[in-house]
XYZ file of C-alpha atoms in Angstrom:
130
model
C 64.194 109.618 -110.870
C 60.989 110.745 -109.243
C 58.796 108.516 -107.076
C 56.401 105.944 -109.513
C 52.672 107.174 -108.751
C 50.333 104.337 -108.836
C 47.532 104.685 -111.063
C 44.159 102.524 -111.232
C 41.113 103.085 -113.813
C 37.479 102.295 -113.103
C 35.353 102.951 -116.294
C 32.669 101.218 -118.458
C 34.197 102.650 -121.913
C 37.310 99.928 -122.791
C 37.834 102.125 -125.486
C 38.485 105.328 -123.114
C 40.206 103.155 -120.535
C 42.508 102.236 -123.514
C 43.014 105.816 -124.722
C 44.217 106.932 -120.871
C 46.627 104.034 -120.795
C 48.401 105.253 -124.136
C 47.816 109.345 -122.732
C 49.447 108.149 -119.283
C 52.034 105.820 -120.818
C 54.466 109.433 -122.064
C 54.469 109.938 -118.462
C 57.943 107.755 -116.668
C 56.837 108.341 -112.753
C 53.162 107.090 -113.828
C 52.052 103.329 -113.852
C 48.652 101.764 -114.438
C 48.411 99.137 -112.141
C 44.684 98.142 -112.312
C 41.813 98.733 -114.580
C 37.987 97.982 -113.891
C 35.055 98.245 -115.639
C 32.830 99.206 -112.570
C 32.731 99.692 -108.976
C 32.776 96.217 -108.250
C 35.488 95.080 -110.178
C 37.471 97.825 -108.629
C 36.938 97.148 -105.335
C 37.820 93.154 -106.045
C 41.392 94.535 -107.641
C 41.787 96.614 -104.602
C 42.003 93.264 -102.548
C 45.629 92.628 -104.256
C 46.417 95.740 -105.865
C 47.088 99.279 -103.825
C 47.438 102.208 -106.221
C 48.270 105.640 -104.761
C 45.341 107.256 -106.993
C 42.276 106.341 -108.635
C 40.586 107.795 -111.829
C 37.285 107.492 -111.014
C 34.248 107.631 -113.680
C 30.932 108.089 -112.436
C 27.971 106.331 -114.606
C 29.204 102.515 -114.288
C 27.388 99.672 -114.447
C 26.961 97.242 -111.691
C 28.317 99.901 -109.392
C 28.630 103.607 -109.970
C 31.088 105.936 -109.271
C 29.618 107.220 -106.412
C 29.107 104.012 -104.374
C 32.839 103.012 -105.305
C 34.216 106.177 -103.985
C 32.110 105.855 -100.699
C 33.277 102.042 -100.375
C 37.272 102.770 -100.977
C 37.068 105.611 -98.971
C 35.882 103.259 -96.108
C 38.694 101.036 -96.724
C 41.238 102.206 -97.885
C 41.149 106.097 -96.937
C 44.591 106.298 -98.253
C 44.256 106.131 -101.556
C 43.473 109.537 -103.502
C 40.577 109.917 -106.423
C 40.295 111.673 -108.598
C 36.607 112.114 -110.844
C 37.250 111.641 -114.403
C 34.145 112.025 -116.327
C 31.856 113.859 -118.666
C 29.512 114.379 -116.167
C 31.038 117.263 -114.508
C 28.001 118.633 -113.380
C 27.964 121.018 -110.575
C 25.230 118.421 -108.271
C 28.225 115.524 -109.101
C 30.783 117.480 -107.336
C 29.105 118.434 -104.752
C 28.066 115.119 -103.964
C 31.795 113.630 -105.169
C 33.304 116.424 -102.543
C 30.910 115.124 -99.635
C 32.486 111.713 -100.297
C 35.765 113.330 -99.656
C 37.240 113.509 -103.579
C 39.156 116.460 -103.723
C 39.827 116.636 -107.442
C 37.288 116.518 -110.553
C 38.730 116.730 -114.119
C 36.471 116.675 -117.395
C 37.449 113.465 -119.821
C 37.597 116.348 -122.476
C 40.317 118.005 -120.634
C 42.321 115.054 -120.407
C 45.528 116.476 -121.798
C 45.738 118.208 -118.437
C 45.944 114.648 -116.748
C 48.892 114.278 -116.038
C 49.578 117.692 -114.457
C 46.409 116.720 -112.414
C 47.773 113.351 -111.018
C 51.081 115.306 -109.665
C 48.791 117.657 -108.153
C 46.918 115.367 -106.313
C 49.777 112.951 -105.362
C 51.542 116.166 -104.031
C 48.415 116.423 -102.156
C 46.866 119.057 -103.932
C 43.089 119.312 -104.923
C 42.027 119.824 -108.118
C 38.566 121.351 -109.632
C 37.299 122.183 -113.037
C 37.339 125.883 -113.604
C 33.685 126.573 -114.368
């Protein structure tokens, strides 16, 4: 059996958060370990909880996507993200790729998700075609 890859979720839509749990759940090496509803709750999960990647969403309340990324990759530079959102606007990944994400996936492409998460545990990057 294949190494588990440790997944957490930071995103305002419970609804969506519940859809990627029940997408990720066909996968056997993939585990949802934590799931926020912002920045901020991430980041307080992150205190007892150490997943190996992060889907990150970027329009949160409290504290976007873009502060959360800077802040975990202060502290824990270990831990991959990935930017899953519907706001895969060119600007966004710039600025996302400044922050050091490597890997950007549209919510509407999310039956690629799993194929993404190997990629980017493997240590691959991974960017939207367009």
């Amino acid at each position: 059996m294949s190494e588990v890859i440790k997944i957490a979720i930071a995103d305002d839509h419970k609804i969506f958060r519940r859809s990627t749990l029940l997408l990720l759940a066909q996968y056997e090496n993939i585990e949802v370990i934590a799931e926020a509803n912002n920045g901020e709750e991430l980041l307080i999960q992150l205190q007892s909880e150490t997943p190996d990647i992060i889907l990150m969403d970027i329009r949160m309340p409290r504290m976007n996507g873009f502060e959360a990324t800077r802040m975990v990759r202060e502290k824990y530079p270990r831990i991959k993200i990935i930017v899953f959102t519907t706001f895969d606007l060119e600007d966004n990944i710039v600025e996302m790729n400044k922050l050091g994400v490597k890997s950007f996936i549209n919510k509407e492409k999310c039956e690629d998700l799993g194929r993404v998460i190997k990629i980017v545990h493997e240590g691959g990057v991974y960017f939207p075609d367009k």
